[in-house]
Amino acid sequence: MLQEKARSTGIDVLGNVSWGTHVCQFYQTKLDLLDILVPYFQEGLRNNESCMWVTSPVLTVDAAQQALRARLPDLDEYIRRGQLEVLPHTEWYMKGGTFEMGRVLAGWIERKDRAVSRGFDGLRLTGDTCWLEQRQWEDFVEYEAEVDRVLGEYPIIALCTYALDRCGANEIVDVVRNHRFALIKRGERWERIESAERRRVEALRQSEQLYRSLVNTTGAWITRFDRAGQRTLVIGADSPAFGHVSQEVLATDAGGVIVPEDREKFKGCFESVFATGKPVQGVVLRARLGGSLRYVSTSWEPVKDVRGNVSEVQFTAFDVTNQRRLEEQYHQAQKMESVGRLAGGVAHDFNNLLTVIDGYTEMALRSLPPDSPERGGLEEARTAVERAATLVRQLLTLSRRQPLEAKVVDLGDLVSNLGKLLRRVIGEDIQLSTAVAPGLWRVRVDPGQMEQVLLNLAVNARDAMPEGGKLTIEVANIGLDDSYASQHSGVAPGDYVMVAVSDTGVGMSDEVKTHLFEPFFTTKPQGTGLGLSSCYGIVKQSGGHIGVYSEPNRGTTMRVYLPRVEGVVEEATKPQGPVPRARGGETVLAVEDEPGLRKLLVMILEQLGYAVLQAANGDEALRLAKERASPVHLLLTDLVMPGMDGKELAERLKAEGLAMKVLYMSGHSDGALTHSGVLEPGTRFLQKPFTWSSLGRKVREALDG
C-alpha cells in the first residue's frame, strides 16, 4: 500500500493532499485555468516533483509556459533539466488520432517511473478535456474511474480540468463521482466540494484498510465464498504468516491450494455451513502456500442476508505450521523417552548377562590352540554377543542414557579420517565427495559415537541409491538464529558446526519423514529401525540437532548441527600391545550385585595379577574396606545396585578417609555420573558388556591416572 504523505498543492482552497489524489477543476475562462494551474505547478516544481501539463486549444503550450514564467523566472532551467514537460493533447490523449485508455494510463505510470528513477519524489500532472467529443464521453468517464482507482497505488497527483460550457448536469455528476475533490468558482471565490457518495466511498475504503491491517496483524487469512464457490472477499493471504501469496490465492479458489488429500474435507465444511447454517470450527487442513506445505487451522461461519438465509460462507484460516511442528517434535521426544526408559530397564541386567557370556567365551578361546576346530563356534557366539550389545547401545541412545566419553574434536579431521571406511561401506557404484570448510570451530563429542552417526547416515544414503549415485559430505560453520530456533523444539540459537550428508537417491515422502527417527521404523526389508533413531539420540545427547530435507525422487540431505566449544583438540589414543598386568601387590575392591559377573571379574583380575576383594553390595564393600589393614588401591564398582549405588559408595569411602582410585562400570547411565549424558571430567567408566582386554586396560588406566 502507498505510504500517504501530505503534499502542498499550492492551491489555497485545496491545501495539502496525499499521493494518489485525483482532483478536478470546472472553469469558464482561460484565466480560471491559470488561476489554479500556475500555483499548482509552481508548488510542484519547488517540491522536487516531476510536472506534466497536457494542454488543449483553450490554452496553448506557449500560453501555459508564458503564464508560468511570469511566476517562475527560472522556468527554462526546470524545462532544461527535464522536471517540467508541457505538451498538447494531440501528442498525449489523441496520439494516432484516437483516444486509447490503456495507452494513456500506461503513459502516466511510465512517466512516474522515469521521474522516480531520476530522483524526483513523484509526478504531478494535469490534462484538459475541451477536445473531448460527446460520443467519447462514456469511454472517458470509464477512463477517469480507472485513473481514480490506479492513482491510489502510486506517487502521483492528478488534476483534470473541465469547461463548464461543455458539461451538462449528467456530465458534472459523472466528473464529481470519479474525483476525490472538485474545484468550482462561485463569484470571485474558489470552493472545494466533495460528493456525499465520494465521502461514503472514502470512509468505506479507510474502514477496509483498517480491517485488512488488523487481519494481517493477527496473521489470519479470510476468504468469503458465495454458493457457487466464487470468492467475494480475500483478506490477509498476503500477510507474512502466509508467505505473501495473495496472487497465488487470487489466481485460484482457496480449495485449489489445499493439498488433494484434504480437499474433500474442505468441500464438506463448505457444504455443511450452507446446508445447516451452523459454523464449523477447528478443522486443520494442509495447504501449499508460498511453495511450502503449511498447516492451517480453519473455521467456517455463515454470512446471512436480510431474510436470514445463508448467502455466503466466511472461511478463516490461521497458520499453525510452527505449532504443529513443535507438537510433533514433542510427541517424538516422548516416544524416544518411553523407549529409552524401557531399554534402560532391561539394559542393566541384559548387559550383565552378555558380559558373563562373552567373558567365559573369551576365556575358552584363550585356552584353545589357534587351529582348534572348536574355535569357530565360540567366535560365532562372541559375534552374536557383540550384535546384541550393539542393539542395546542403540536403544540406550534413544533416551540419551548411553554415557558419552566426549572430547574436543575437529569434525573436519574426523570426516577426512573416516573416508576410507566410508568408501568400503557405500561400494564402488556410488561416488563419494567431501567438502570441509577451512577454519572449522571445535565441538565436544564422543569420537566413536560420532563416527557411528556418520556411518549410519552413509549406509542410509547408500540404500537410497540402489542404481548408484553421488554421496556428498559437507562440514561448515553455521549460525542458527532465533527464527530457526523458534521452529525447532529444543534448539538454542548460536554458533554450530554443521555436517550435511546428501545423496541423489529416491528421496522420502512427507509421511516417511514424519516417522524417520522413530524407534523400529524402517522402510528396509531387513532393517532394525534403530540406525537413524540412534543417530538422533547421539546428536541430542551431544547438545546438537539433526534435521532432514527430502522430496520424492529429489534426493535427501541430513544435517547434523553440533554446538561450538572453545578448547584444544584432544588426540585420541588407541590401545596397543598386550593387556597390562598388575604391578606389585595392587589390590582391587570389586563390587557387583550379579553373582555370575562378580565371579568372572574376580577370575580375570586375579589372572592379571591383582589381589581382589569382592562384595555383592555397597554395605559389604564398605565393611571390607574398613576391616582391611593394608590399603585398597582401586574401587571397581557397578554403578546401579540395590540400596547404595556405586557413586554413593565411592563418596562414603572417601568420607571415611579410605582413599582409593575409582572405576565405575554399568550397562547404562542413570545420570549419576553424567551431565546431559556426557561423563563428568575425570570420571573413569567401563561400559558393559566389556571384554577381558577392555577391563584390563581400564583398570590399568584408573590405577595410573
XYZ file of C-alpha atoms in Angstrom:
705
model
C 0.000 0.000 0.000
C 1.243 3.536 -0.886
C 2.571 5.406 2.127
C 0.453 8.566 2.488
C 2.448 11.778 2.792
C 0.997 15.292 2.710
C 1.999 17.305 -0.359
C 1.307 21.001 -0.728
C -0.856 21.682 -3.815
C -0.173 25.452 -3.897
C -3.959 25.954 -4.151
C -5.279 27.683 -1.040
C -8.734 26.159 -1.099
C -7.321 22.666 -1.639
C -4.363 22.778 0.778
C -2.303 19.634 1.315
C -3.211 16.278 -0.207
C -1.641 12.841 -0.179
C -0.078 10.990 -3.056
C -2.703 9.242 -5.150
C -5.152 12.187 -5.011
C -7.346 12.767 -8.091
C -8.848 16.295 -8.358
C -10.956 18.051 -10.992
C -11.500 21.745 -11.801
C -14.512 23.267 -13.557
C -13.657 26.505 -15.387
C -15.313 29.076 -17.630
C -12.374 31.177 -18.855
C -8.709 30.769 -19.596
C -7.974 32.953 -16.574
C -9.864 30.461 -14.377
C -7.488 27.761 -15.605
C -4.379 29.815 -14.925
C -5.716 30.828 -11.512
C -5.444 27.198 -10.381
C -2.800 25.583 -12.583
C 0.009 28.128 -12.270
C 0.344 27.911 -8.434
C -0.306 24.136 -8.706
C 2.749 23.575 -10.899
C 4.832 26.281 -9.225
C 4.477 24.377 -5.935
C 5.212 21.031 -7.571
C 8.462 22.256 -9.116
C 9.598 23.695 -5.810
C 8.749 20.392 -4.022
C 11.020 18.249 -6.213
C 8.168 16.760 -8.224
C 8.248 15.990 -11.923
C 5.468 18.045 -13.563
C 3.493 17.319 -16.739
C 0.935 19.748 -18.231
C -1.201 18.474 -21.105
C -2.929 21.465 -22.761
C -5.696 21.909 -25.360
C -6.701 24.691 -27.814
C -8.266 26.651 -24.928
C -4.771 27.180 -23.512
C -1.858 26.527 -25.840
C 1.600 25.289 -24.867
C 3.113 28.728 -25.405
C 0.415 30.415 -23.295
C 0.876 27.917 -20.472
C 4.670 28.396 -20.405
C 4.325 32.177 -20.563
C 1.958 32.186 -17.566
C 4.330 30.005 -15.539
C 7.360 32.068 -16.480
C 5.685 35.171 -15.037
C 5.715 33.414 -11.617
C 8.954 31.440 -12.123
C 11.696 33.478 -13.864
C 13.953 30.360 -13.879
C 11.319 28.242 -15.660
C 13.648 27.428 -18.556
C 16.073 25.796 -16.117
C 13.291 23.433 -14.896
C 12.482 22.590 -18.522
C 16.153 22.079 -19.400
C 16.724 19.532 -16.652
C 13.536 17.685 -17.559
C 11.471 18.485 -14.450
C 8.683 20.185 -16.440
C 7.010 18.971 -19.635
C 4.242 20.950 -21.394
C 2.677 19.291 -24.442
C -0.552 19.495 -26.473
C -3.381 16.973 -26.085
C -2.790 15.708 -29.629
C 0.549 14.272 -28.531
C -0.945 12.646 -25.450
C -4.670 11.881 -25.453
C -5.190 11.713 -29.214
C -1.891 10.224 -30.367
C -2.654 8.397 -33.621
C -5.961 10.263 -33.910
C -7.876 8.226 -31.305
C -8.204 8.112 -27.519
C -6.944 4.813 -26.006
C -7.449 4.461 -22.267
C -4.833 1.737 -21.707
C -2.130 3.631 -23.581
C -2.766 6.862 -21.658
C -2.805 5.121 -18.267
C 0.392 3.236 -19.044
C 1.936 6.543 -20.124
C 1.212 8.189 -16.752
C 2.797 5.263 -14.890
C 5.818 5.221 -17.216
C 6.321 8.971 -16.625
C 6.114 8.356 -12.866
C 8.728 5.567 -13.051
C 11.042 7.798 -15.052
C 10.625 10.650 -12.557
C 11.381 8.486 -9.526
C 14.416 6.923 -11.232
C 15.804 10.432 -11.776
C 15.468 11.362 -8.107
C 12.123 13.207 -8.084
C 9.593 12.460 -5.352
C 6.787 11.653 -7.771
C 4.658 13.003 -10.633
C 2.248 15.997 -10.663
C 0.095 16.258 -13.767
C -2.909 17.941 -15.369
C -4.908 17.413 -18.532
C -7.668 19.470 -20.166
C -10.729 17.867 -21.749
C -12.106 20.533 -24.080
C -11.080 18.386 -27.052
C -13.475 15.657 -25.865
C -16.456 14.966 -28.123
C -19.815 13.897 -26.694
C -19.544 10.499 -28.351
C -16.277 9.940 -26.460
C -17.749 10.861 -23.097
C -18.720 7.383 -21.914
C -15.237 5.968 -22.623
C -13.630 8.932 -20.910
C -15.769 8.528 -17.773
C -14.613 4.907 -17.613
C -11.041 6.148 -18.028
C -11.429 8.660 -15.173
C -12.820 5.936 -12.884
C -9.832 3.746 -13.709
C -7.423 6.653 -13.164
C -9.002 7.260 -9.764
C -8.511 3.584 -8.841
C -4.966 3.264 -10.177
C -3.587 6.530 -8.807
C -4.009 5.320 -5.237
C -1.131 2.902 -5.807
C 1.464 5.439 -6.993
C 3.171 8.723 -6.018
C 1.048 10.743 -8.465
C -1.239 13.773 -8.050
C -3.630 14.420 -10.959
C -5.791 17.492 -11.644
C -8.220 17.220 -14.584
C -9.869 20.373 -15.968
C -13.391 20.570 -17.485
C -15.007 23.505 -19.317
C -18.453 24.196 -17.786
C -19.923 25.186 -21.148
C -19.244 21.656 -22.410
C -20.724 19.858 -19.379
C -24.387 19.250 -18.674
C -25.812 18.132 -15.338
C -25.143 14.443 -16.026
C -21.559 15.105 -17.024
C -20.939 17.181 -13.890
C -22.274 14.333 -11.701
C -20.042 11.837 -13.539
C -16.994 14.029 -13.059
C -17.547 14.685 -9.335
C -18.199 10.976 -8.674
C -14.822 9.981 -10.155
C -12.643 12.553 -8.363
C -11.786 12.991 -4.724
C -12.316 16.743 -4.835
C -13.871 19.166 -7.323
C -12.885 22.854 -7.548
C -15.558 25.326 -8.729
C -15.665 29.120 -8.729
C -18.571 30.965 -7.083
C -18.325 34.654 -7.800
C -14.701 35.550 -7.127
C -14.035 32.665 -4.722
C -12.933 29.116 -5.434
C -14.633 26.380 -3.429
C -13.822 22.750 -2.862
C -16.683 20.270 -2.990
C -16.860 16.580 -2.242
C -19.896 14.450 -3.040
C -21.676 12.515 -0.266
C -21.151 9.358 -2.310
C -17.448 10.057 -2.525
C -17.250 10.523 1.259
C -19.014 7.222 1.788
C -16.620 5.501 -0.616
C -13.619 7.027 1.137
C -14.941 6.063 4.584
C -15.511 2.529 3.318
C -12.002 2.433 1.853
C -10.448 3.567 5.131
C -12.558 1.079 7.082
C -11.485 -1.746 4.778
C -7.839 -0.696 5.060
C -8.121 -0.762 8.857
C -9.832 -4.161 8.751
C -7.184 -5.576 6.427
C -4.442 -4.169 8.649
C -5.983 -5.767 11.738
C -6.422 -9.091 9.937
C -2.809 -9.062 8.734
C -1.657 -8.257 12.270
C -3.432 -11.337 13.631
C -1.938 -13.492 10.881
C -5.342 -14.640 9.588
C -6.392 -15.446 6.042
C -10.075 -14.634 5.424
C -12.000 -15.548 2.289
C -15.709 -15.293 1.588
C -17.457 -17.583 -0.890
C -20.891 -17.450 -2.453
C -22.947 -20.571 -3.113
C -21.202 -21.114 -6.443
C -17.835 -21.196 -4.678
C -16.746 -17.842 -6.116
C -14.659 -15.596 -3.893
C -16.256 -12.326 -2.893
C -13.515 -11.229 -0.493
C -9.875 -12.161 0.175
C -8.014 -10.575 3.089
C -4.767 -11.489 4.811
C -3.371 -14.030 2.373
C -0.612 -11.573 1.512
C 0.498 -11.299 5.149
C 3.926 -12.634 6.218
C 2.204 -15.503 8.042
C 1.137 -16.925 4.680
C 4.304 -16.145 2.752
C 2.853 -13.144 0.824
C 0.896 -15.360 -1.556
C -2.069 -13.144 -2.440
C -1.518 -13.580 -6.178
C -1.445 -17.329 -5.812
C -4.661 -17.327 -3.794
C -6.427 -14.903 -6.120
C -5.458 -16.994 -9.150
C -7.414 -19.984 -7.858
C -10.120 -20.835 -5.390
C -8.961 -21.372 -1.825
C -9.625 -25.094 -2.180
C -7.083 -25.122 -5.010
C -4.184 -24.532 -2.626
C -5.409 -27.210 -0.210
C -3.495 -30.462 -0.760
C -5.506 -33.072 -2.727
C -5.867 -35.367 0.293
C -7.693 -32.634 2.263
C -9.922 -31.146 -0.450
C -12.894 -33.377 0.354
C -12.704 -32.176 3.950
C -12.579 -28.564 2.672
C -15.602 -29.152 0.432
C -17.501 -30.891 3.239
C -17.089 -27.908 5.591
C -18.203 -25.506 2.843
C -21.344 -27.519 2.059
C -22.169 -28.153 5.716
C -22.429 -24.446 6.547
C -24.742 -23.767 3.591
C -26.862 -26.826 4.419
C -27.205 -26.302 8.186
C -26.488 -22.610 8.713
C -24.197 -23.624 11.570
C -20.486 -22.777 11.875
C -17.699 -25.350 11.653
C -14.681 -24.806 13.913
C -11.135 -26.092 14.405
C -10.566 -28.078 11.215
C -6.841 -28.422 10.437
C -6.020 -28.627 6.724
C -2.778 -28.824 4.785
C -2.124 -26.215 2.094
C 0.596 -25.419 -0.422
C 1.303 -21.740 0.209
C 4.331 -19.823 -0.974
C 5.865 -23.051 -2.305
C 5.839 -24.876 1.037
C 3.499 -27.200 2.906
C 1.623 -25.362 5.658
C -0.859 -26.484 8.307
C -3.837 -24.131 8.699
C -6.473 -24.205 11.413
C -9.762 -23.215 9.783
C -13.221 -22.078 10.831
C -16.332 -21.592 8.677
C -19.009 -19.035 9.554
C -22.362 -18.448 7.799
C -22.994 -14.944 6.407
C -26.735 -14.277 6.199
C -28.738 -11.859 4.056
C -31.577 -9.603 5.268
C -34.004 -12.539 5.108
C -31.805 -14.670 7.359
C -30.698 -17.029 4.590
C -27.063 -18.092 4.254
C -25.776 -16.166 1.254
C -22.039 -16.626 1.805
C -19.566 -18.582 3.886
C -16.631 -16.868 5.583
C -13.557 -19.080 5.708
C -10.902 -18.031 8.273
C -7.524 -19.729 8.474
C -4.567 -19.336 10.820
C -1.144 -20.743 10.015
C -0.348 -23.261 12.771
C 2.600 -24.878 10.988
C 5.180 -23.989 13.627
C 2.849 -25.017 16.437
C 2.126 -28.319 14.664
C 5.825 -28.991 14.118
C 6.629 -28.268 17.747
C 3.843 -30.621 18.833
C 5.167 -33.350 16.526
C 8.691 -32.849 17.841
C 7.388 -33.001 21.421
C 5.490 -36.242 20.752
C 8.568 -37.637 19.009
C 10.691 -36.820 22.048
C 8.121 -38.526 24.288
C 8.258 -41.675 22.146
C 12.042 -41.681 22.296
C 11.989 -41.227 26.057
C 9.478 -44.065 26.517
C 11.575 -46.498 24.501
C 14.670 -45.274 26.315
C 13.114 -45.963 29.700
C 12.192 -49.446 28.513
C 15.715 -50.012 27.220
C 17.251 -48.675 30.425
C 15.109 -51.030 32.449
C 16.471 -54.123 30.717
C 19.949 -52.872 29.782
C 21.497 -53.327 33.219
C 20.583 -56.999 33.634
C 20.931 -57.800 29.928
C 24.424 -56.309 29.704
C 25.456 -58.190 32.864
C 24.421 -61.453 31.172
C 26.180 -60.501 27.919
C 29.363 -59.688 29.848
C 29.328 -63.095 31.549
C 28.682 -64.928 28.254
C 31.355 -63.004 26.405
C 33.859 -63.286 29.274
C 33.677 -67.027 29.581
C 33.632 -67.410 25.790
C 36.824 -65.362 25.573
C 38.424 -67.432 28.321
C 37.524 -70.611 26.427
C 39.060 -69.207 23.247
C 42.239 -68.303 25.138
C 42.551 -71.902 26.277
C 42.288 -73.335 22.739
C 45.123 -73.587 20.193
C 44.747 -71.370 17.098
C 43.914 -74.333 14.847
C 41.261 -75.872 17.095
C 38.012 -76.709 15.225
C 36.087 -75.665 18.329
C 37.111 -72.025 17.912
C 34.591 -71.400 15.099
C 31.509 -71.895 17.252
C 32.925 -69.844 20.103
C 33.807 -66.974 17.755
C 30.266 -67.023 16.337
C 28.973 -66.789 19.896
C 31.135 -63.712 20.539
C 29.884 -62.136 17.294
C 26.300 -62.667 18.432
C 27.122 -61.087 21.798
C 28.578 -58.033 20.066
C 25.472 -57.680 17.858
C 23.240 -57.924 20.908
C 25.368 -55.338 22.717
C 25.096 -53.011 19.716
C 21.302 -53.261 19.755
C 21.239 -52.396 23.452
C 23.555 -49.417 22.881
C 21.304 -48.189 20.087
C 18.254 -48.432 22.321
C 20.025 -46.557 25.101
C 20.969 -43.681 22.802
C 17.290 -43.025 22.103
C 16.806 -41.516 25.557
C 20.430 -40.403 25.905
C 21.302 -42.982 28.579
C 24.417 -44.175 26.774
C 27.351 -42.418 28.500
C 29.478 -40.417 26.073
C 33.225 -40.027 26.538
C 33.283 -36.604 24.968
C 36.427 -34.880 23.685
C 37.121 -31.624 21.888
C 37.460 -32.624 18.242
C 37.790 -31.179 14.760
C 34.868 -32.620 12.771
C 36.719 -31.967 9.540
C 39.541 -34.283 10.621
C 37.036 -36.885 11.800
C 35.256 -36.887 8.413
C 38.524 -36.977 6.468
C 39.889 -39.878 8.532
C 36.660 -41.798 8.017
C 36.839 -41.514 4.226
C 38.490 -44.880 3.528
C 35.983 -46.780 5.657
C 33.070 -44.905 4.099
C 34.214 -45.857 0.599
C 34.222 -49.526 1.589
C 30.753 -49.212 3.122
C 28.993 -47.467 0.215
C 30.511 -49.522 -2.608
C 32.106 -48.702 -5.931
C 28.952 -47.600 -7.788
C 28.490 -44.556 -5.539
C 30.730 -41.518 -5.893
C 31.872 -40.056 -2.560
C 32.664 -36.371 -2.326
C 33.710 -34.449 0.807
C 33.878 -30.683 1.279
C 35.442 -29.463 4.531
C 35.401 -25.698 5.031
C 38.560 -24.075 6.405
C 38.688 -22.622 9.910
C 36.183 -25.001 11.467
C 35.119 -24.349 15.041
C 35.636 -27.093 17.613
C 32.902 -29.331 19.035
C 32.745 -31.668 22.028
C 31.580 -35.164 21.074
C 32.367 -38.801 21.631
C 34.506 -39.503 18.524
C 33.479 -43.154 18.319
C 29.788 -42.355 18.596
C 30.038 -39.552 16.039
C 31.766 -41.897 13.605
C 28.820 -44.248 14.116
C 26.398 -41.424 13.272
C 28.210 -40.701 10.009
C 28.385 -44.397 9.102
C 24.661 -44.822 9.759
C 23.811 -41.801 7.603
C 26.105 -43.050 4.827
C 24.508 -46.512 4.915
C 21.030 -44.997 4.650
C 22.176 -42.857 1.730
C 23.683 -45.933 0.037
C 20.430 -47.873 0.412
C 18.529 -44.964 -1.170
C 20.693 -45.261 -4.323
C 20.352 -48.896 -5.473
C 21.390 -47.920 -9.017
C 24.354 -45.846 -7.836
C 24.660 -42.105 -7.426
C 26.568 -39.463 -5.508
C 27.100 -39.096 -1.760
C 28.345 -35.710 -0.562
C 29.516 -34.902 2.965
C 29.977 -31.212 3.804
C 31.335 -29.722 7.029
C 30.997 -25.988 7.705
C 30.465 -23.370 10.404
C 26.938 -22.008 10.653
C 24.916 -19.679 12.870
C 21.372 -20.616 13.858
C 19.230 -17.563 14.591
C 16.158 -17.021 16.764
C 13.851 -17.641 13.813
C 15.304 -21.096 13.192
C 15.306 -21.944 16.884
C 11.643 -20.960 17.267
C 10.688 -23.512 14.601
C 12.716 -26.390 16.064
C 11.966 -27.594 19.561
C 14.967 -27.774 21.872
C 17.315 -25.807 19.584
C 19.115 -22.792 21.055
C 20.321 -20.001 18.750
C 24.096 -19.722 18.443
C 27.200 -20.993 16.634
C 27.266 -24.570 15.355
C 29.348 -26.828 13.161
C 27.172 -28.471 10.532
C 27.737 -31.848 8.888
C 25.489 -32.360 5.858
C 25.183 -35.821 4.269
C 23.452 -35.570 0.876
C 22.526 -38.225 -1.648
C 20.961 -38.322 -5.098
C 18.652 -41.195 -4.227
C 14.927 -41.857 -4.227
C 14.101 -39.288 -1.519
C 11.299 -39.503 1.019
C 7.643 -38.603 1.268
C 6.296 -36.317 3.992
C 4.791 -39.389 5.675
C 8.170 -41.167 5.878
C 9.885 -38.024 7.179
C 7.305 -37.777 9.957
C 8.364 -41.184 11.347
C 12.015 -41.142 10.311
C 13.603 -41.042 13.770
C 11.087 -43.276 15.498
C 12.489 -46.475 17.026
C 11.869 -49.592 14.914
C 10.502 -47.588 11.964
C 12.137 -48.752 8.747
C 11.425 -48.912 5.026
C 14.061 -51.611 4.503
C 13.097 -55.307 4.302
C 15.957 -56.324 6.641
C 16.234 -53.146 8.737
C 16.004 -52.936 12.526
C 14.703 -49.369 12.531
C 17.339 -48.329 15.067
C 20.030 -46.759 12.885
C 18.575 -43.265 12.474
C 16.907 -43.283 15.876
C 20.296 -43.955 17.477
C 21.782 -41.103 15.394
C 19.049 -38.871 16.787
C 19.890 -39.905 20.357
C 23.654 -39.428 19.977
C 23.268 -35.993 18.401
C 20.741 -34.850 21.010
C 22.937 -36.191 23.813
C 25.820 -34.167 22.376
C 23.714 -30.993 22.631
C 23.042 -30.893 18.908
C 20.196 -31.085 16.445
C 19.512 -33.268 13.402
C 17.172 -32.400 10.529
C 16.109 -33.955 7.242
C 15.365 -32.269 3.914
C 13.982 -34.552 1.234
C 11.445 -34.887 -1.557
C 10.458 -37.988 -3.546
C 12.875 -38.547 -6.448
C 14.890 -35.464 -5.436
C 17.374 -36.995 -3.019
C 17.900 -36.416 0.692
C 20.077 -34.190 2.866
C 20.584 -34.983 6.542
C 22.066 -32.097 8.506
C 23.677 -32.517 11.918
C 24.308 -29.347 13.952
C 26.731 -29.545 16.900
C 27.337 -26.562 19.222
C 30.630 -24.721 19.039
C 33.012 -25.028 22.004
C 36.353 -23.475 22.891
C 39.374 -25.630 23.552
C 42.265 -27.544 22.044
C 41.632 -30.711 20.061
C 42.249 -33.776 22.237
C 44.146 -36.529 20.480
C 42.504 -39.924 20.622
C 44.660 -42.748 21.960
C 44.247 -46.296 20.734
C 45.267 -49.260 22.901
C 48.380 -51.066 21.727
C 50.298 -54.124 22.859
C 49.280 -56.844 25.325
C 46.808 -56.320 28.159
C 48.694 -54.634 31.041
C 49.045 -56.557 34.292
C 49.258 -55.672 37.995
C 52.372 -54.001 39.281
C 53.422 -55.410 42.623
C 50.618 -56.232 45.038
C 47.878 -53.869 43.860
C 44.502 -54.598 45.440
C 41.111 -54.118 43.733
C 37.776 -53.986 45.596
C 35.249 -55.406 43.078
C 31.603 -54.608 43.855
C 28.905 -56.257 41.676
C 25.432 -57.449 42.653
C 25.202 -60.021 39.812
C 26.885 -63.228 41.155
C 27.933 -64.637 37.771
C 29.546 -61.384 36.674
C 31.215 -60.867 40.057
C 32.798 -64.333 39.789
C 34.048 -63.507 36.267
C 35.538 -60.188 37.424
C 37.462 -61.895 40.205
C 38.761 -64.564 37.829
C 40.013 -62.059 35.213
C 41.570 -59.689 37.743
C 43.378 -62.483 39.552
C 44.746 -63.823 36.258
C 46.057 -60.304 35.569
C 47.920 -60.403 38.913
C 45.693 -58.281 41.140
C 44.652 -59.100 44.703
C 40.861 -58.963 44.750
C 38.268 -58.239 47.426
C 34.726 -58.974 46.288
C 31.412 -57.594 47.567
C 27.777 -58.030 46.473
C 26.615 -54.558 47.589
C 27.734 -51.211 48.952
C 27.380 -52.025 52.638
C 29.501 -55.165 52.305
C 32.146 -53.251 50.336
C 32.288 -50.521 52.983
C 32.772 -53.124 55.732
C 35.551 -54.961 53.830
C 37.438 -51.728 53.173
C 37.270 -50.680 56.837
C 38.410 -54.101 58.108
C 41.371 -54.396 55.739
C 44.654 -53.436 57.314
C 46.543 -52.862 54.059
C 45.416 -50.255 51.513
C 42.932 -50.865 48.711
C 44.217 -49.251 45.519
C 41.121 -49.333 43.283
C 37.355 -49.463 43.761
C 35.798 -51.242 40.738
C 32.072 -50.867 41.304
C 28.842 -51.355 39.457
C 27.055 -48.043 39.209
C 23.467 -49.271 39.530
C 22.887 -51.540 42.549
C 20.067 -52.109 45.029
C 20.378 -49.879 48.095
C 23.644 -47.941 47.997
C 24.693 -47.214 44.386
C 28.277 -47.056 43.153
C 28.669 -43.287 43.346
C 27.353 -43.132 46.912
C 29.728 -45.955 47.868
C 32.713 -44.037 46.499
C 31.677 -40.913 48.388
C 31.216 -42.865 51.656
C 34.666 -44.439 51.323
C 36.201 -41.023 50.720
C 34.400 -39.613 53.765
C 35.795 -42.460 55.893
C 39.328 -41.498 54.831
C 39.763 -44.615 52.701
C 41.437 -43.018 49.719
C 41.464 -45.117 46.525
C 41.068 -44.691 42.777
C 37.572 -45.369 41.367
C 36.425 -47.116 38.172
C 32.677 -47.301 37.597
C 31.008 -49.878 35.348
C 27.441 -50.110 34.095
C 25.222 -51.174 31.224
C 23.727 -47.665 31.094
C 23.958 -44.292 32.787
C 21.138 -43.200 35.067
C 22.566 -39.667 35.141
C 24.609 -40.153 38.309
C 27.953 -39.699 36.535
C 26.929 -37.512 33.636
C 25.907 -34.005 32.757
C 23.342 -34.200 29.923
C 24.609 -37.699 29.167
C 28.294 -36.715 28.903
C 30.676 -38.119 31.530
C 31.909 -35.544 34.010
C 35.613 -34.663 33.618
C 37.953 -37.067 35.418
C 35.365 -39.848 35.689
C 36.607 -43.354 34.835
C 33.902 -45.506 33.311
C 33.767 -49.025 31.844
C 30.848 -49.740 29.542
C 29.150 -53.133 29.848
C 29.417 -55.572 28.211
C 33.213 -55.471 28.234
C 35.964 -57.811 27.137
C 38.940 -59.218 29.028
C 41.165 -56.699 27.233
C 38.981 -53.632 27.839
C 38.658 -54.481 31.540
C 42.420 -54.934 31.927
C 43.226 -51.645 30.128
C 40.613 -49.601 32.022
C 41.826 -50.930 35.395
C 45.407 -50.046 34.496
C 44.398 -46.540 33.275
C 42.469 -45.914 36.519
C 45.365 -47.006 38.719
C 47.892 -44.949 36.726
C 45.651 -41.876 36.360
